[in-house]
Coordinates of C-alpha atoms in Angstrom, one line a residue:
M13 CA 87.6 26.7 43.5
K14 CA 84.1 26.8 42.0
L15 CA 82.6 24.0 41.5
F16 CA 79.9 25.2 39.4
A17 CA 80.2 27.9 36.4
N18 CA 77.9 30.5 36.0
K19 CA 75.6 29.2 33.0
K20 CA 75.1 32.0 29.8
N21 CA 71.9 32.8 28.5
T22 CA 72.6 31.5 25.0
N23 CA 69.2 32.6 23.7
T24 CA 70.1 36.0 22.2
R25 CA 67.0 36.4 19.9
P26 CA 65.2 39.6 20.7
Q27 CA 61.5 38.8 22.0
R28 CA 59.0 40.8 19.8
P29 CA 57.0 43.0 21.8
R30 CA 53.1 41.8 21.5
R31 CA 51.0 43.5 19.3
A32 CA 47.9 45.1 20.9
R33 CA 44.7 43.4 19.7
K34 CA 42.8 45.9 17.5
K35 CA 39.6 46.3 18.9
R36 CA 36.4 46.7 16.9
S37 CA 34.9 50.0 16.4
P38 CA 31.5 50.9 17.8
R39 CA 30.3 50.8 14.1
Q40 CA 31.4 47.2 13.5
N41 CA 29.8 46.0 16.5
S42 CA 26.5 47.5 15.6
L43 CA 27.0 45.9 12.1
L44 CA 27.8 42.2 13.8
Y45 CA 24.7 42.9 16.0
L46 CA 22.0 44.0 13.2
L47 CA 23.8 40.7 10.8
S48 CA 22.8 38.5 13.9
I49 CA 19.6 39.8 14.4
L50 CA 18.8 39.4 10.5
L51 CA 19.9 35.8 10.6
V52 CA 18.1 35.1 13.6
S53 CA 14.8 36.6 12.4
A54 CA 15.4 34.6 9.1
V55 CA 15.7 31.4 10.5
L56 CA 12.6 32.1 12.7
A57 CA 10.8 33.2 9.9
T58 CA 11.3 30.2 7.8
T59 CA 10.7 28.0 10.7
G60 CA 7.4 29.9 11.1
I61 CA 6.7 29.2 7.6
L62 CA 7.4 25.6 7.1
L63 CA 5.4 25.0 10.6
G64 CA 2.7 27.5 9.6
N65 CA 2.3 25.6 6.3
D66 CA 2.0 22.2 8.2
L67 CA -0.3 23.6 10.2
F68 CA -2.8 25.3 8.4
A69 CA -2.2 23.2 4.9
L70 CA -1.3 26.1 3.1
A71 CA 0.8 24.6 -0.1
K72 CA 0.3 21.1 0.5
E73 CA -0.2 18.1 -2.0
D74 CA -3.3 16.5 -2.5
R75 CA -2.8 13.0 -1.8
E76 CA -5.0 10.3 0.0
I77 CA -3.1 8.3 2.6
T78 CA -4.8 5.6 4.7
V79 CA -3.1 5.3 8.2
T80 CA -4.2 2.1 10.8
I81 CA -4.4 4.1 14.3
P82 CA -3.9 1.1 17.3
E83 CA -6.3 0.7 20.4
D84 CA -5.5 3.3 23.1
A85 CA -3.3 5.3 20.9
S86 CA -1.5 8.5 22.7
I87 CA -1.2 11.7 21.2
G88 CA 2.8 10.8 20.9
Q89 CA 2.2 7.8 18.8
V90 CA -0.8 9.2 16.5
S91 CA 1.8 12.0 15.8
K92 CA 4.6 9.7 14.8
L93 CA 2.5 7.5 12.8
L94 CA 1.0 10.5 10.9
D95 CA 4.6 12.2 10.2
N96 CA 6.2 8.6 9.0
S97 CA 3.3 8.2 7.0
G98 CA 3.4 11.7 5.5
V99 CA 0.1 13.1 6.2
I100 CA 2.2 15.7 8.3
H101 CA 5.9 16.7 8.0
Y102 CA 6.4 18.0 11.9
G103 CA 4.9 15.2 14.3
T104 CA 6.5 16.9 17.3
F105 CA 4.6 20.4 16.4
F106 CA 1.5 18.5 15.7
R107 CA 1.8 17.0 19.2
L108 CA 2.3 20.1 21.0
F109 CA -0.9 21.7 18.9
T110 CA -3.0 18.8 19.7
S111 CA -2.1 18.8 23.3
I112 CA -3.0 22.6 23.7
I113 CA -6.0 22.6 21.6
Y114 CA -7.5 19.1 22.5
P115 CA -5.9 18.0 25.7
D116 CA -8.2 15.4 26.6
V117 CA -8.5 13.9 22.9
S118 CA -8.9 10.1 22.6
F119 CA -8.5 8.6 18.8
R120 CA -10.5 5.9 17.2
A121 CA -8.9 2.7 16.4
G122 CA -8.9 1.8 13.0
M123 CA -8.0 2.3 9.7
W124 CA -8.7 5.8 8.3
T125 CA -8.0 7.6 5.2
L126 CA -6.8 11.1 5.3
N127 CA -5.4 13.3 2.8
S128 CA -2.0 15.5 3.0
N129 CA -3.7 18.6 2.2
M130 CA -5.6 18.8 5.5
D131 CA -4.7 20.7 8.1
Y132 CA -4.3 20.3 11.7
R133 CA -7.9 20.4 13.0
H134 CA -9.1 18.8 10.2
I135 CA -6.9 15.6 10.8
V136 CA -7.8 15.8 14.7
N137 CA -11.5 15.8 13.9
E138 CA -11.3 13.0 11.4
I139 CA -9.7 10.6 13.7
R140 CA -10.6 11.6 17.2
L141 CA -13.3 9.5 19.4
T142 CA -16.7 11.2 18.6
Q143 CA -20.3 10.1 18.3
R144 CA -20.0 10.0 14.7
S145 CA -21.9 6.6 13.6
T146 CA -20.0 3.9 11.8
Q147 CA -20.8 0.9 10.1
T148 CA -18.4 -2.2 10.6
V149 CA -18.1 -4.1 7.1
T150 CA -16.0 -7.2 6.3
I151 CA -15.2 -7.9 2.7
P152 CA -14.2 -11.2 2.0
E153 CA -11.0 -12.6 0.0
G154 CA -11.8 -13.1 -3.6
Y155 CA -14.7 -11.2 -3.9
T156 CA -15.6 -9.2 -7.0
I157 CA -16.1 -5.5 -7.5
E158 CA -19.8 -6.4 -8.0
Q159 CA -19.8 -8.1 -4.9
I160 CA -18.3 -5.8 -3.1
V161 CA -21.1 -2.9 -4.3
D162 CA -23.6 -5.2 -3.1
T163 CA -22.1 -5.5 0.3
L164 CA -21.6 -2.0 0.8
V165 CA -25.4 -1.4 -0.6
E166 CA -26.7 -4.1 2.0
N167 CA -24.9 -2.4 4.7
G168 CA -26.6 1.4 3.9
L169 CA -23.1 2.9 3.2
S170 CA -23.8 4.0 -0.2
S171 CA -26.3 3.5 -3.4
E172 CA -25.5 1.4 -6.2
E173 CA -25.5 4.3 -8.5
E174 CA -23.4 6.7 -6.5
L175 CA -20.6 3.6 -6.1
N176 CA -20.8 2.7 -9.6
S177 CA -20.5 6.3 -10.7
A178 CA -17.8 6.6 -8.4
L179 CA -16.0 3.2 -10.0
Q180 CA -16.5 5.0 -13.4
D181 CA -15.5 8.2 -13.3
A182 CA -13.8 9.2 -10.0
T183 CA -9.9 10.0 -9.9
F184 CA -7.7 8.0 -8.1
N185 CA -4.1 9.2 -7.6
Y186 CA -2.2 5.8 -6.5
D187 CA 1.1 4.7 -8.3
F188 CA 0.2 1.1 -8.4
L189 CA -2.9 1.5 -10.4
P190 CA -2.5 1.1 -14.3
E191 CA -1.9 4.5 -16.3
D192 CA -4.9 4.0 -18.4
L193 CA -7.9 3.0 -15.9
G194 CA -10.6 3.6 -18.8
N195 CA -13.9 3.9 -17.3
E196 CA -15.8 0.7 -16.8
T197 CA -17.2 -0.5 -13.7
N198 CA -14.6 -3.0 -12.7
R199 CA -11.6 -0.9 -13.4
L200 CA -10.4 -1.1 -9.9
E201 CA -11.0 -4.9 -9.8
G202 CA -8.2 -6.3 -8.2
Y203 CA -7.3 -3.5 -6.0
L204 CA -9.9 -3.0 -3.4
F205 CA -8.0 -5.0 -0.4
P206 CA -10.7 -7.5 1.1
D207 CA -10.3 -6.6 5.0
T208 CA -12.8 -5.8 7.6
Y209 CA -13.4 -1.8 7.7
E210 CA -14.9 0.8 9.8
F211 CA -17.0 3.2 7.4
Y212 CA -18.6 6.3 8.7
L213 CA -22.1 5.9 7.7
N214 CA -22.3 9.3 5.8
D215 CA -19.0 8.8 4.0
D216 CA -19.5 9.4 0.3
A217 CA -18.8 6.6 -2.5
E218 CA -15.1 8.0 -3.4
S219 CA -14.0 8.1 0.4
I220 CA -15.2 4.4 0.8
L221 CA -13.1 3.4 -2.3
N222 CA -10.1 5.5 -1.4
K223 CA -10.1 3.8 2.2
M224 CA -10.0 0.4 0.3
L225 CA -7.6 1.4 -2.2
G226 CA -5.4 3.0 0.8
N227 CA -5.2 -0.3 2.5
F228 CA -3.9 -1.8 -0.7
E229 CA -1.1 0.5 -1.0
N230 CA -0.2 -0.2 2.7
K231 CA -0.3 -4.2 2.0
L232 CA 1.6 -3.5 -1.2
N233 CA 4.6 -1.5 0.9
D234 CA 4.8 -3.2 4.1
D235 CA 8.4 -4.3 4.7
S236 CA 7.8 -5.1 8.3
N237 CA 8.4 -8.9 7.8
G238 CA 11.0 -8.4 5.2
D239 CA 10.9 -7.6 1.6
S240 CA 7.5 -5.8 0.9
L241 CA 5.4 -7.1 -2.1
A242 CA 6.3 -4.1 -4.3
E243 CA 10.2 -4.8 -3.5
L244 CA 9.5 -8.5 -4.6
C245 CA 7.8 -7.6 -7.7
E246 CA 10.4 -5.4 -8.3
Q247 CA 13.1 -8.3 -8.0
Q248 CA 11.1 -10.7 -10.2
G249 CA 10.8 -7.9 -12.6
M250 CA 7.3 -8.7 -12.5
S251 CA 4.5 -5.7 -12.6
V252 CA 1.9 -5.0 -9.9
A253 CA -0.7 -5.4 -12.5
D254 CA 0.5 -8.6 -13.5
M255 CA 1.0 -9.8 -9.8
V256 CA -2.5 -8.8 -9.0
N257 CA -4.0 -10.7 -12.1
I258 CA -2.2 -13.6 -11.2
A259 CA -3.1 -13.6 -8.0
S260 CA -6.9 -13.1 -8.6
M261 CA -6.9 -16.2 -10.5
V262 CA -5.0 -18.2 -7.2
Q263 CA -7.3 -16.9 -5.2
K264 CA -10.3 -18.4 -7.0
E265 CA -8.5 -21.8 -7.9
A266 CA -6.9 -22.6 -4.9
V267 CA -8.1 -24.5 -1.8
D268 CA -6.1 -23.4 0.9
T269 CA -3.3 -21.0 1.5
D270 CA -0.8 -23.9 0.5
D271 CA -2.5 -25.1 -2.5
M272 CA -1.9 -21.0 -3.7
Y273 CA 1.7 -21.7 -4.0
Q274 CA 1.1 -24.8 -6.4
V275 CA -1.6 -23.2 -8.5
S276 CA 0.8 -20.2 -8.8
G277 CA 3.6 -22.4 -9.9
V278 CA 1.5 -23.9 -12.7
I279 CA 0.7 -20.6 -14.0
A280 CA 4.5 -19.8 -13.9
N281 CA 5.5 -22.6 -15.6
R282 CA 2.7 -22.1 -18.5
L283 CA 3.8 -18.3 -18.8
N284 CA 7.6 -19.1 -18.8
N285 CA 6.7 -21.8 -21.4
A286 CA 4.3 -19.9 -23.9
S287 CA 5.2 -21.5 -27.0
E288 CA 4.2 -24.9 -25.7
Y289 CA 1.6 -23.6 -23.4
P290 CA 0.0 -20.6 -24.9
Y291 CA -3.2 -21.0 -22.7
L292 CA -3.5 -20.8 -19.0
N293 CA -6.7 -23.0 -19.4
I294 CA -8.3 -21.2 -16.1
D295 CA -12.0 -22.3 -15.6
A296 CA -12.1 -19.3 -13.0
T297 CA -11.7 -16.8 -15.6
I298 CA -14.8 -17.7 -18.0
Q299 CA -16.8 -18.0 -14.7
Y300 CA -15.9 -14.3 -14.4
A301 CA -16.9 -13.3 -18.0
V302 CA -20.4 -15.6 -18.2
G303 CA -21.2 -14.6 -14.6
H304 CA -21.9 -18.2 -13.4
L305 CA -20.1 -20.9 -12.1
D306 CA -21.8 -24.1 -13.9
L307 CA -19.7 -23.9 -17.3
T308 CA -21.4 -25.3 -20.3
D309 CA -19.6 -26.1 -23.5
E310 CA -20.9 -23.3 -25.2
D311 CA -19.1 -21.4 -22.1
M312 CA -15.9 -23.0 -22.6
E313 CA -16.1 -21.5 -26.4
N314 CA -17.0 -18.3 -25.2
D315 CA -14.8 -15.5 -27.3
S316 CA -14.3 -13.2 -24.2
P317 CA -10.9 -12.0 -24.0
Y318 CA -11.1 -13.4 -20.5
N319 CA -11.3 -17.0 -21.7
T320 CA -8.0 -18.4 -21.1
Y321 CA -8.7 -21.3 -23.1
T322 CA -9.1 -19.3 -26.1
S323 CA -7.1 -16.2 -25.5
K324 CA -3.6 -16.6 -24.9
G325 CA -1.8 -15.5 -21.8
L326 CA -2.6 -13.6 -18.9
P327 CA -6.6 -12.2 -19.0
P328 CA -7.3 -8.4 -19.5
G329 CA -7.2 -7.7 -15.9
P330 CA -7.8 -9.4 -12.6
I331 CA -10.9 -11.2 -12.0
C332 CA -11.7 -10.8 -8.0
N333 CA -10.1 -8.7 -5.2
P334 CA -7.3 -11.2 -3.8
G335 CA -6.4 -11.3 -0.3
L336 CA -2.3 -11.1 1.1
D337 CA -1.6 -14.4 0.6
A338 CA -2.6 -14.9 -2.9
M339 CA -0.9 -11.8 -3.8
K340 CA 2.5 -13.4 -1.8
S341 CA 2.0 -16.8 -3.8
A342 CA 2.0 -14.9 -7.2
V343 CA 5.3 -13.2 -6.8
S344 CA 6.7 -16.4 -5.1
P345 CA 5.1 -19.3 -6.7
A346 CA 6.4 -22.8 -6.0
E347 CA 8.9 -24.4 -8.1
H348 CA 7.7 -27.5 -9.7
E349 CA 7.4 -29.3 -13.0
Y350 CA 3.7 -29.2 -13.1
Y351 CA 1.5 -27.8 -16.1
Y352 CA -1.9 -29.3 -15.2
Y353 CA -4.6 -29.7 -11.9
V354 CA -7.7 -31.3 -11.3
A355 CA -9.9 -31.0 -8.3
N356 CA -10.5 -34.2 -6.4
A357 CA -13.8 -35.8 -6.2
D358 CA -14.8 -33.9 -3.1
G359 CA -13.0 -30.6 -4.2
S360 CA -10.9 -30.6 -1.4
A361 CA -7.6 -30.5 -3.0
H362 CA -5.7 -30.5 -6.4
I363 CA -4.2 -33.5 -8.1
Y364 CA -1.0 -32.0 -10.2
A365 CA 0.3 -33.5 -13.5
R366 CA 3.3 -32.9 -15.5
T367 CA 1.6 -33.9 -19.0
Q368 CA -1.3 -33.9 -20.7
E369 CA -1.5 -37.9 -20.1
E370 CA -1.2 -37.9 -16.9
Q371 CA -4.1 -35.3 -16.4
T372 CA -6.5 -37.3 -18.8
A373 CA -5.8 -40.2 -16.5
N374 CA -6.4 -37.9 -13.2
I375 CA -9.7 -36.5 -14.9
R376 CA -10.7 -39.9 -15.4
R377 CA -10.1 -41.2 -11.9
V378 CA -11.8 -38.5 -10.3
Q379 CA -15.0 -39.2 -12.8
A380 CA -15.0 -42.5 -11.6
E381 CA -14.7 -41.7 -7.8
K382 CA -18.0 -38.8 -8.5
D383 CA -19.9 -41.7 -10.3
A384 CA -19.0 -44.0 -7.4
Q385 CA -20.4 -41.7 -4.6

């Protein structure tokens, strides 16, 4: 007796014979090889053209860009900085080029205005540490164009004639500038950022001004601590021109940084209630128009458009070059109900008022304190 029966093969489907893989003909192999060579050549050629354009600046746009190089910056750090700022497009290639051509190069720390149409050699020669003489100049916050020109002339950087000619006639390609600059010497008022600069002694007047404008652009778009000033202006529906205009008045009127936000709040309240408060009543705008600080009754009636006691709304333009704090306060004013202020007896602070009656009482009290001194 069989314990296990033989199993039959139930798979009756005939197995198909494997088809032999068709081999490419020598002609096809040659064609594919040729196509591969052409593809690789095209990629290499395109890459070479792009790198060559960046290296030699063959077809790059003409745009002034200000960069700040830190102390003891390495080739890699500078390459990344130039790439991120838009001076060059291929930081790794710039690093390779500089390492080969200038293996022991050191870079001068500071703020430098470059152009995106510079070739690599020109860029390196502009920012590397050399024996080229420089002059360090500090432009205080709140300086007017006239004061800045005097400071630059006093430091031997340019002549008054060259600076005024550039201020009037030079072309400055910055998006933040008003479209119609006109040709007055104060057309850049508000946009020459106050800071400490290191200028080359043989820089021309236009290069000096571009360095200051480039610094303003950097500050306007700096978002390292949150939203940039440009972004805050957009959020508030405020133009950069109006922001700078308000900031220039705040810079001249406020006694310290905290007071800037309070003064800005008064300006904002008046602008937002123009039907009831059509005039800003800012003494500093008249001082700008007449050119002196001690205002007379005749000065107060001056018909200049900068007289905010007789001309409604904002003045035609900024009255000085404000610093960063003033610009921040202009776009983020303090929220309060004040429409007036007056300096206390020693000028160390402002006294704020909601109504004309409060303001009149404050003025009388301050005058009494002055008389008693």
